[in-house]
Tab-separated table of C-alpha atoms and ligand atoms in Angstrom:
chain	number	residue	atom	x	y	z
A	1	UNK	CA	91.698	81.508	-11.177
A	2	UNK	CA	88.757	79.809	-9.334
A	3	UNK	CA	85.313	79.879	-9.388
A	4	UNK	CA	83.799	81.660	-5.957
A	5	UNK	CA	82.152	77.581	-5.586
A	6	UNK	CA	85.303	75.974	-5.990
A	7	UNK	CA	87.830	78.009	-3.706
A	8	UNK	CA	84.389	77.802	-0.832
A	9	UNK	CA	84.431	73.774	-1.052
A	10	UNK	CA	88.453	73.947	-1.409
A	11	UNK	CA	88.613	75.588	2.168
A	12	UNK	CA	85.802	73.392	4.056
A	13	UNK	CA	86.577	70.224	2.755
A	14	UNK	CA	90.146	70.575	4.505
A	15	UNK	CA	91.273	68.283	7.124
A	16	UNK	CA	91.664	69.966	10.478
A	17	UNK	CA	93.498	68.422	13.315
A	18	UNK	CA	91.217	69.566	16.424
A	19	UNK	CA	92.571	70.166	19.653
A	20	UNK	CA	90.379	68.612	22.728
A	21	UNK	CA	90.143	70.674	25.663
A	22	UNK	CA	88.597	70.179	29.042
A	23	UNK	CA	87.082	74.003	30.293
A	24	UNK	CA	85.219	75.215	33.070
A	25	UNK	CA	81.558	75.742	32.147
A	26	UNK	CA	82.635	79.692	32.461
A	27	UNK	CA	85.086	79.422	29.597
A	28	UNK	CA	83.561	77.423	26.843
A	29	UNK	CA	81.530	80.366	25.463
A	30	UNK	CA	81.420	80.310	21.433
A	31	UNK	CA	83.578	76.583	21.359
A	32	UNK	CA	81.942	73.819	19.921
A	33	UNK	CA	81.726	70.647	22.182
A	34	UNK	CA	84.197	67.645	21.578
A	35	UNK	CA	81.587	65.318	22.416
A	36	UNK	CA	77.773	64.741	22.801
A	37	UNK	CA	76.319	65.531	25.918
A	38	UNK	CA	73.784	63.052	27.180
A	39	UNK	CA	71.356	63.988	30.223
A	40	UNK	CA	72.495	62.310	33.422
A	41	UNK	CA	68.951	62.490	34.718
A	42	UNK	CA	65.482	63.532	33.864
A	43	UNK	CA	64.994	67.159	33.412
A	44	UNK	CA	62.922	68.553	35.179
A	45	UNK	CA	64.069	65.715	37.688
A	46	UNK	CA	60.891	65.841	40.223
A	47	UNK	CA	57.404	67.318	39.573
A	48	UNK	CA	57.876	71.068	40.166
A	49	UNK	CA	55.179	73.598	40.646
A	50	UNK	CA	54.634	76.101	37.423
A	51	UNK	CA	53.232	79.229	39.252
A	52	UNK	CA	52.862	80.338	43.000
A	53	UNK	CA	49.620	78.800	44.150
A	54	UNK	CA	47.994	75.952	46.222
A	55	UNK	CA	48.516	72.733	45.063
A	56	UNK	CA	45.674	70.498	45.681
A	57	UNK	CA	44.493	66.983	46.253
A	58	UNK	CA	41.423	65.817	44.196
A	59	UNK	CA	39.583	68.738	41.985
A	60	UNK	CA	37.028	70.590	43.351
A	61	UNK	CA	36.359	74.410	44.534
A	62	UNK	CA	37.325	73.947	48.039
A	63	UNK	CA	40.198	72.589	49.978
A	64	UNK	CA	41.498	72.894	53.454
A	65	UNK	CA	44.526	74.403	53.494
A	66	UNK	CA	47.459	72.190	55.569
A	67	UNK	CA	51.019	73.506	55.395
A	68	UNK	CA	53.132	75.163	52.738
A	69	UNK	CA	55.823	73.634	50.758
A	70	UNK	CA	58.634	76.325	49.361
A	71	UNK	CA	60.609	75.791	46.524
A	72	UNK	CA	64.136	74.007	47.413
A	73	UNK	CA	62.193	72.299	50.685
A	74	UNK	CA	63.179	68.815	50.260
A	75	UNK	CA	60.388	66.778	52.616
A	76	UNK	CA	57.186	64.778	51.205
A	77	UNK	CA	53.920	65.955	52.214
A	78	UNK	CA	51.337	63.593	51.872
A	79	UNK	CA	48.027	65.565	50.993
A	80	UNK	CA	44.407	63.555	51.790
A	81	UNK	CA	41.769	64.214	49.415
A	82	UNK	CA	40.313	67.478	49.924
A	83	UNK	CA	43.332	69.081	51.243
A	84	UNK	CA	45.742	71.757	49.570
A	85	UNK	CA	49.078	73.128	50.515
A	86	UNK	CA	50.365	76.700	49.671
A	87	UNK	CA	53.182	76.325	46.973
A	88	UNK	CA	55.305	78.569	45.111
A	89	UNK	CA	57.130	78.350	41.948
A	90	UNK	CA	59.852	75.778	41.350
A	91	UNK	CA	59.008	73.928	44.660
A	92	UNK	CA	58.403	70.096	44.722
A	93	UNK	CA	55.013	68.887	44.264
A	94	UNK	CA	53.557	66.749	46.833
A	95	UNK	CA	53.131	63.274	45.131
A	96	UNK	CA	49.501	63.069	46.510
A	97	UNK	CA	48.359	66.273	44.667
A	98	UNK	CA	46.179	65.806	41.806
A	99	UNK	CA	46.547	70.038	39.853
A	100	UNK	CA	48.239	73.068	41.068
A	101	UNK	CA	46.113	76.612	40.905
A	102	UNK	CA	47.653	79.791	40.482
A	103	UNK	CA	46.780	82.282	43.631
A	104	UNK	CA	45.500	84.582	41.344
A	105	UNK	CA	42.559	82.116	40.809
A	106	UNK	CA	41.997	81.287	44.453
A	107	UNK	CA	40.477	83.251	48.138
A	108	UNK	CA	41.646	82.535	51.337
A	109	UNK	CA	39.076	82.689	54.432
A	110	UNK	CA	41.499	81.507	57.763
A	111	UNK	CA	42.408	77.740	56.658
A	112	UNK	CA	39.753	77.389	53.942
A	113	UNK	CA	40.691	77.685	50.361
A	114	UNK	CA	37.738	78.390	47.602
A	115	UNK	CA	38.713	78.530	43.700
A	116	UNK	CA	37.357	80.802	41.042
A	117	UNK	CA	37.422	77.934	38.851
A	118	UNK	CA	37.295	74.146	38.560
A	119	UNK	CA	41.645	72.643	38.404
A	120	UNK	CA	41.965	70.737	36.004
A	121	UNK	CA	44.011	67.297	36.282
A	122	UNK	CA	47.746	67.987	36.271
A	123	UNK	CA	47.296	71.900	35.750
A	124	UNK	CA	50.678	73.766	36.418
A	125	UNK	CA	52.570	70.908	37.338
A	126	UNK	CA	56.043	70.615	35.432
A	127	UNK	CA	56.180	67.040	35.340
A	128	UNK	CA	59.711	64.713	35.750
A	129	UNK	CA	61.394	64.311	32.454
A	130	UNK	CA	59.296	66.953	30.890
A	131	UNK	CA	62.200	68.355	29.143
A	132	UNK	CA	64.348	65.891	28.895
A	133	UNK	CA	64.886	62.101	29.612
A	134	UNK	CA	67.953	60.929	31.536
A	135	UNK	CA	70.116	59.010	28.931
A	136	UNK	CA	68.788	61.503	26.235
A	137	UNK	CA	71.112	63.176	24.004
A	138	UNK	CA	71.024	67.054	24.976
A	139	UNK	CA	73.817	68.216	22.766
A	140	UNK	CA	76.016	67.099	20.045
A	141	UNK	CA	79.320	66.743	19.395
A	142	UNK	CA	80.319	69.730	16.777
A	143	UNK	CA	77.457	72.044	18.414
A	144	UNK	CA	78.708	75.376	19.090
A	145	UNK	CA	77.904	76.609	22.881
A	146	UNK	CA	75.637	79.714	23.255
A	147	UNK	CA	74.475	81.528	26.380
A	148	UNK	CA	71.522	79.022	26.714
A	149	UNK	CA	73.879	76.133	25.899
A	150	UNK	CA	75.774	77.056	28.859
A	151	UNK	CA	72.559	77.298	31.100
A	152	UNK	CA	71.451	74.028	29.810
A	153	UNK	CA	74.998	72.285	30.779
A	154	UNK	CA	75.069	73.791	34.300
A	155	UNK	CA	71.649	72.637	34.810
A	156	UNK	CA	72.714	69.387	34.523
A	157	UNK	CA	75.375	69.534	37.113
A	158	UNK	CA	78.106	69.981	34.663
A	159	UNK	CA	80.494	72.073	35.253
A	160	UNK	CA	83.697	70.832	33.107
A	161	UNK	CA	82.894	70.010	29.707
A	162	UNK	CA	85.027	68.820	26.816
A	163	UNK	CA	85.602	71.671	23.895
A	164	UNK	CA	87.505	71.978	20.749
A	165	UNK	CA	90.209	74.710	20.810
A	166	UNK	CA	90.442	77.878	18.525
A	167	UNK	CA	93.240	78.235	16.292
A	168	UNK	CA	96.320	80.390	17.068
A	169	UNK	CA	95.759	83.267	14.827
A	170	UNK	CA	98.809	85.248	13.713
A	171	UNK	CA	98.434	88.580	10.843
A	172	UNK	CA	101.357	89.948	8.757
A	173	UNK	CA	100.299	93.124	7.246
A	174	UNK	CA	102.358	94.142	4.112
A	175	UNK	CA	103.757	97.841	2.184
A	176	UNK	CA	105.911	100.178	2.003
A	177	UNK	CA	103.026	102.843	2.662
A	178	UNK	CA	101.451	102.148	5.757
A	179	UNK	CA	101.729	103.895	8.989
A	180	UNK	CA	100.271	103.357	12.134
A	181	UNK	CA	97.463	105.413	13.256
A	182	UNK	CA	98.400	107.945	15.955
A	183	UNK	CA	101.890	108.825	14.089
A	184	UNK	CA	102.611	111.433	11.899
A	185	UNK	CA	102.287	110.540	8.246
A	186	UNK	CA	103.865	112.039	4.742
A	187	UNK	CA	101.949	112.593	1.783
A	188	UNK	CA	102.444	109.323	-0.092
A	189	UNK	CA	101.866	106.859	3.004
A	190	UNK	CA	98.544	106.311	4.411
A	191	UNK	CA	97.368	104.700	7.808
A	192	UNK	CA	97.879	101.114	8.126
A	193	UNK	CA	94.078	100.192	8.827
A	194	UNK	CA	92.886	96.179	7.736
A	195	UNK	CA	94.858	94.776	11.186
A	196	UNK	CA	92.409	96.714	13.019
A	197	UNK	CA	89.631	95.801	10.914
A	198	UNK	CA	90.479	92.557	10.530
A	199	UNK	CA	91.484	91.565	14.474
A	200	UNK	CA	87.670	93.292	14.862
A	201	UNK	CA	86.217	90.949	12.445
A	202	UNK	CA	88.141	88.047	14.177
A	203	UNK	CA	86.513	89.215	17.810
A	204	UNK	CA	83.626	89.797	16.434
A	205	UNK	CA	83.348	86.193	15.852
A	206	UNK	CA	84.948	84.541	19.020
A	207	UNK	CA	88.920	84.667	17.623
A	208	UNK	CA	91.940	86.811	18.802
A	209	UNK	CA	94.485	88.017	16.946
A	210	UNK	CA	97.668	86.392	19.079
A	211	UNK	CA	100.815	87.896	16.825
A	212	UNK	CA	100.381	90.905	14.699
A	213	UNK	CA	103.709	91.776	12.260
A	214	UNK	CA	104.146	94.812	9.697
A	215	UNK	CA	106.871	94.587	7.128
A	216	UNK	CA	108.306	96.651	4.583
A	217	UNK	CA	107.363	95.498	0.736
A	218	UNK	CA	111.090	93.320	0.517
A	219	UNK	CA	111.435	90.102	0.291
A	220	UNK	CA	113.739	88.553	2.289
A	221	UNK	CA	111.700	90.346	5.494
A	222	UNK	CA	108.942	89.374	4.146
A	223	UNK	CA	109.925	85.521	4.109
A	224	UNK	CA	111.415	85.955	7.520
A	225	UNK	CA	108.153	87.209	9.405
A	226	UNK	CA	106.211	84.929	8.058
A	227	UNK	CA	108.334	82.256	8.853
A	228	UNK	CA	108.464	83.692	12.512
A	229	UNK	CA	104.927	83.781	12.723
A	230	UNK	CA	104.846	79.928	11.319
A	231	UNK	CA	106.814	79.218	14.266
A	232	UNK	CA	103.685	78.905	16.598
A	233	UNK	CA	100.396	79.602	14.497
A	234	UNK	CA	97.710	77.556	13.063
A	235	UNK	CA	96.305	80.250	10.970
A	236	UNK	CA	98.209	83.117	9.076
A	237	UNK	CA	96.484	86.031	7.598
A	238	UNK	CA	98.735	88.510	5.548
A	239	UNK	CA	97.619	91.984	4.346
A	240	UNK	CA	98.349	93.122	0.656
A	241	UNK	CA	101.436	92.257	-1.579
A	242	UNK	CA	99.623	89.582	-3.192
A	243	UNK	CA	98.484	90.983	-6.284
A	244	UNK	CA	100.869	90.909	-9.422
A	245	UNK	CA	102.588	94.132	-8.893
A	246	UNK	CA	106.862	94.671	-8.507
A	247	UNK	CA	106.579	95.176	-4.753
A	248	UNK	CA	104.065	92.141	-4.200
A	249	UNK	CA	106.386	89.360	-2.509
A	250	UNK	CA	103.880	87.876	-0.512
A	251	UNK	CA	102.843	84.495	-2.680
A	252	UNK	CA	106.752	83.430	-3.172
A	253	UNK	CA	107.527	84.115	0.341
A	254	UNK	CA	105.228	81.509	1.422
A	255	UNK	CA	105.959	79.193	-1.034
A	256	UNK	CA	109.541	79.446	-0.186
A	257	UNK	CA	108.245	78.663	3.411
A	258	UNK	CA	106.929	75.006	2.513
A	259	UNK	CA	103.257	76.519	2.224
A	260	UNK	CA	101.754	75.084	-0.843
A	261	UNK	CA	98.525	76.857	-2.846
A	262	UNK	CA	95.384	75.335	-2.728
A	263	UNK	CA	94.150	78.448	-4.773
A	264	UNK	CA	95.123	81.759	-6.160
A	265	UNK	CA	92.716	84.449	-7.776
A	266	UNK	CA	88.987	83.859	-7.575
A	267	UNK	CA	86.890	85.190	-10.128
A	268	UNK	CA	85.063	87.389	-7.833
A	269	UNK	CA	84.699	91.541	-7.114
A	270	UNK	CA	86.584	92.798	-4.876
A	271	UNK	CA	89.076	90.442	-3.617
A	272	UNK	CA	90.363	88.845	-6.703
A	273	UNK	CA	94.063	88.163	-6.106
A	274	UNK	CA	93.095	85.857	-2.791
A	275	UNK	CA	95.789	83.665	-1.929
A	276	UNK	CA	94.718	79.921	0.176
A	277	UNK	CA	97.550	77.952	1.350
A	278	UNK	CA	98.410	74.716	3.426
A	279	UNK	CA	101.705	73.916	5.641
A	280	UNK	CA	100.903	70.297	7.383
A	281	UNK	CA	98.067	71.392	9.915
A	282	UNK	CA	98.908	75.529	9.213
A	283	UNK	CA	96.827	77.450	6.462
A	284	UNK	CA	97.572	80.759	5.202
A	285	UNK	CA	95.170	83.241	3.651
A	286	UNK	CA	97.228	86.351	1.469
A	287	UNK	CA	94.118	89.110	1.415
A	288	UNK	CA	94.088	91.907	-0.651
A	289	UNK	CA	95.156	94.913	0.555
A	290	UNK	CA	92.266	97.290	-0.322
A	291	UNK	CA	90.538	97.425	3.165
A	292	UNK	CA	87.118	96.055	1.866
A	293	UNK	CA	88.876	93.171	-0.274
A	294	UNK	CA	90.208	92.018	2.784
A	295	UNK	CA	87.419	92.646	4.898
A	296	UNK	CA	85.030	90.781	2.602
A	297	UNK	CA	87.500	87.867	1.841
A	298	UNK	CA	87.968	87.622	5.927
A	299	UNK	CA	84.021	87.130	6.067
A	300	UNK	CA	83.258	84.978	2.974
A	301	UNK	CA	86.447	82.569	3.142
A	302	UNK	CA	88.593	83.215	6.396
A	303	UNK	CA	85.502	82.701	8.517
A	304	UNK	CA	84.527	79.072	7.155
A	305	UNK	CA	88.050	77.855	7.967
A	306	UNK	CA	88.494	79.090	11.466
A	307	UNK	CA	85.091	77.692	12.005
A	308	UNK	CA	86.334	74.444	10.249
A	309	UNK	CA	89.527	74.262	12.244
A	310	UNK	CA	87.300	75.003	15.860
A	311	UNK	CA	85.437	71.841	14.991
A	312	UNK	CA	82.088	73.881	13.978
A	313	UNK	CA	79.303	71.810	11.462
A	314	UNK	CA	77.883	74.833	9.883
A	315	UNK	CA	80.505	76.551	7.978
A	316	UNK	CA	80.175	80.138	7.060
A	317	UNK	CA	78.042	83.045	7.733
A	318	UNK	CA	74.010	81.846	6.267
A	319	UNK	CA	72.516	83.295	3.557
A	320	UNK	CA	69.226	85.017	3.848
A	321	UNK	CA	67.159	86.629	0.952
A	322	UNK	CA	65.453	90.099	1.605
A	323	UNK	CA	63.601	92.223	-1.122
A	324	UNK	CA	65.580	94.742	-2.701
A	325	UNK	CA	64.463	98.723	-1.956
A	326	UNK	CA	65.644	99.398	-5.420
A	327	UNK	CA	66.142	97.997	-9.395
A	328	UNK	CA	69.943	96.968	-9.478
A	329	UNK	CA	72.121	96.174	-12.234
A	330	UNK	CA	75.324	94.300	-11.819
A	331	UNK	CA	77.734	95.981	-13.954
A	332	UNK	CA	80.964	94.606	-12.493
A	333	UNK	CA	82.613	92.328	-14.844
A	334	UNK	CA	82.945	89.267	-11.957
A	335	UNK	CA	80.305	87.958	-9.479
A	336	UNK	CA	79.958	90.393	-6.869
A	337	UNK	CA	79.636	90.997	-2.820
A	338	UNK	CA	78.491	94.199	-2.538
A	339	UNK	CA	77.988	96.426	0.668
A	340	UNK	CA	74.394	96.874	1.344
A	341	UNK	CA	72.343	97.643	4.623
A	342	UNK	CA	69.403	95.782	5.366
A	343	UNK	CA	66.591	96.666	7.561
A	344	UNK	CA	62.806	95.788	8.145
A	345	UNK	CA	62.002	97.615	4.930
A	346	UNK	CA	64.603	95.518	2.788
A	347	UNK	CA	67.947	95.635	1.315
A	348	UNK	CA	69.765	98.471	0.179
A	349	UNK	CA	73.006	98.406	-1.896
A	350	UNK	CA	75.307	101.306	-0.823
A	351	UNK	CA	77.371	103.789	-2.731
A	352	UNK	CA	80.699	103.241	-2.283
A	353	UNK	CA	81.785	99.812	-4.121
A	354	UNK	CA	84.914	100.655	-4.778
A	355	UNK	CA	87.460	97.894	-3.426
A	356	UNK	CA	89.341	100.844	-1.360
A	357	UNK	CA	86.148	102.401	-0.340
A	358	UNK	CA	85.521	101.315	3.892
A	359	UNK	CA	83.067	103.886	5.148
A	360	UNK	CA	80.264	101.785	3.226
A	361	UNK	CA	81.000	99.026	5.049
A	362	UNK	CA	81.054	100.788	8.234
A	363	UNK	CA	78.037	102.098	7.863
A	364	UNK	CA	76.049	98.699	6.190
A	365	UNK	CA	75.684	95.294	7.865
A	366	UNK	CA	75.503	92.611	4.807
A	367	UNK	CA	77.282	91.923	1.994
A	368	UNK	CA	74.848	91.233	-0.992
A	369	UNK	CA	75.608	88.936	-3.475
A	370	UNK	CA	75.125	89.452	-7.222
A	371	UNK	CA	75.922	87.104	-9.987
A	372	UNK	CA	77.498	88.399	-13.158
A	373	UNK	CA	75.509	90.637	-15.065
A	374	UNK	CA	72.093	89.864	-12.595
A	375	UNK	CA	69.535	92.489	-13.165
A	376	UNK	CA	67.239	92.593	-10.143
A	377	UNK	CA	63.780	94.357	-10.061
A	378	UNK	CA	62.360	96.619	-7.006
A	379	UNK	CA	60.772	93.860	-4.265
A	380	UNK	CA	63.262	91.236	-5.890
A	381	UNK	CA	65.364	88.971	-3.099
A	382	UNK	CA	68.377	89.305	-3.013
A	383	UNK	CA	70.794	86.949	-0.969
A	384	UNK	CA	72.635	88.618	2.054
A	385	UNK	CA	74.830	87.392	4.603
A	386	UNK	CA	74.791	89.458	7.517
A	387	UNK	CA	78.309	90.656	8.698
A	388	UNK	CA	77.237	92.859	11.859
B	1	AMP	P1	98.223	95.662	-2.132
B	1	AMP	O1	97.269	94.503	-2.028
B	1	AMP	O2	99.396	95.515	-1.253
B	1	AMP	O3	98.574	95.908	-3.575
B	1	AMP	O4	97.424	96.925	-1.627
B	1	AMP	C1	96.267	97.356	-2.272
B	1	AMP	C2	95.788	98.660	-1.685
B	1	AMP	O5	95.444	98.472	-0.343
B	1	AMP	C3	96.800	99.770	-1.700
B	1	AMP	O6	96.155	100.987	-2.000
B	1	AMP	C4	97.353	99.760	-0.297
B	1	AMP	O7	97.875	101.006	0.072
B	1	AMP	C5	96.144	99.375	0.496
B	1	AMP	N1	96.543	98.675	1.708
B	1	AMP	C6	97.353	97.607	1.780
B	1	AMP	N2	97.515	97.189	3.033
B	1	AMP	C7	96.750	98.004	3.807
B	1	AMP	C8	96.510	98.088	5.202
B	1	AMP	N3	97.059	97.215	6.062
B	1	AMP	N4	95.682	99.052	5.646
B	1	AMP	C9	95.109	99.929	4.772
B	1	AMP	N5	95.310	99.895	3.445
B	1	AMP	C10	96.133	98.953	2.957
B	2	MG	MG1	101.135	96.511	-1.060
């Protein structure tokens, strides 16, 4: 048995072997860059007008109005002193002109301009390599592309950049008693459910579930799907038959599959009997069965690894700390992640802890965590990760 600590460094100090891939800009969403990205030129890379307006040529209250530059126009217009041209946002800023005023600010009487107010030297001009200077570095290797990320590349000119892969995820779920939703069931089985939550949790987060097995609580087919799914994954994730019952087969299968444990049980509530493994460059998790063992081992150790593996430099979902709504008592006998809900007015810990027990989950969007025997106090923080 490990400590919650230990079996968290034992997964991200794992060597990964990353995959380099070269994407189009459109595909690269949620994979983290390969390599830095430096600017290729100054951003913005000419003096661009900030508002629609008159840019102007010395500062005073009134200018004679000569032309009109619009934005993507491409010519120079060379502006005497005393002279304005009518420019609009994003369009290049004639190199003569000295502030740009917004229209809102100005009148117009036939070719004569007159300003409310006085401009003042360099006023709503975006100046070249504002943002950025060319050579700069923009983004760095490890950084994992968001929406903006992607805005930021293309408006460089990029449009191939170099990414690390995601793993190929394969799931085995485990038991004699599961059925598929949609069939008919007998009393004694119940519907086979973590896959679904568990594929969820891996879209949720920018994976795909590529291979998804179900075997019977035996052995020998228990050792030969795993070994199929070996065949071509990175990352295994079985379901159930990991604890220490008759029927659990999971643990020996592997091992008789050339993975080897890096840990087994972690003193923790729920999710105990968690099973980390290592093939060469392949990892298997065994989760619990109990739908929110797995779901909460998926989020508080699965997570850290895939991210590991994708070449990611923050590992894991953050803590935060919110105040409590409520006096809590931990009176599990283990360290605890507990379902709770947290909104502007705090956290809440839900009924419903049991290890079985998936509605609370459903209906919260954090798992709290309590250390053994904690007592917390109304208004106390508490620390949360944030799972939806
Ligand atoms: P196990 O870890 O195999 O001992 O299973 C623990 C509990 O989780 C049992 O009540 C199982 O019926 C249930 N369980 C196991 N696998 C699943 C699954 N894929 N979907 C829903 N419940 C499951
Ligand atoms: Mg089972």
């Amino acid at each position: 048995m490990v400590t919650i600590e230990e079996a968290l460094n034992s997964i991200k100090s794992q060597e990964t072997t990353s995959k380099v891939e070269t994407k189009p800009l459109q595909e690269v969403l949620g994979l983290a860059l390969s390599e830095d990205i430096v600017a290729p030129f100054d951003m913005p890379s000419f003096d661009n007008s900030a508002m629609d307006g008159y840019a102007l040529c010395g500062l005073y209250l009134e200018y004679e109005i000569v032309g009109e530059v619009a934005a993507g126009d491409t010519k120079e217009t060379a502006l005497k002193d005393g002279e304005a041209v009518r420019i609009f946002t994003g369009a290049k800023v004639p190199a003569s002109a000295s502030a740009v005023m917004m229209q809102e600010k100005t009148k117009v009487q036939g070719n004569h301009l007159f300003l409310d107010e006085m401009p003042k030297a360099g006023q709503s001009i975006r100046k070249k390599g504002a943002e950025l200077q060319k050579g700069q570095l923009v983004l760095q290797k490890g950084h994992v592309l968001n929406p903006s990320s992607l805005g930021l590349i293309g408006s460089l000119g990029l449009d191939i950049v170099k990414v690390i892969s995601k793993p190929r995820i394969h799931m085995i779920t485990t038991g004699n008693e599961l059925v598929k939703p949609g069939q008919p069931k007998k009393e004694g089985q119940i519907y086979e459910s973590n896959s679904f939550a568990i594929a969820g949790a891996l879209e949720q987060f920018g994976f795909q579930c590529a291979q998804q097995l179900q075997v019977k609580d035996d052995f020998e087919e228990t050792k030969k799907s795993i070994q199929k799914s070996m065949e071509t994954c990175d990352v295994l994730i079985v379901s159930g038959g990991i604890s220490v019952g008759d029927y659990d087969f999971v643990k020996q299968a592997l091992e008789e599959n050339g993975v080897q444990e890096l840990f087994y049980k972690v003193f923790q509530k729920p999710g105990k009997p968690l099973y980390f493994g290592r093939k060469g460059n392949q990892f298997a998790f065994a989760l619990p069965g109990n739908p929110a063992s797995s779901l909460t081992c998926f989020f508080i150790y699965v997570l850290p690894l895939l991210q590991k593996w994708s070449g990611h430099t923050d590992l894991g979902l953050p803590w935060y700390r919110f105040p409590l709504r409520h006096d809590y008592e931990n009176r599990f006998d283990r360290p605890s992640f507990l379902k709770a809900r947290v909104t502007s007015d705090g956290a809440q810990i839900l009924d419903g802890q049991g290890s079985s027990m998936i509605q609370s989950m459903a209906l919260g969007n954090a798992l709290a965590f309590v250390e053994l025997g904690e007592k917390f106090k109304k208004g106390d923080l508490i620390k949360c990760k944030l799972i939806s």
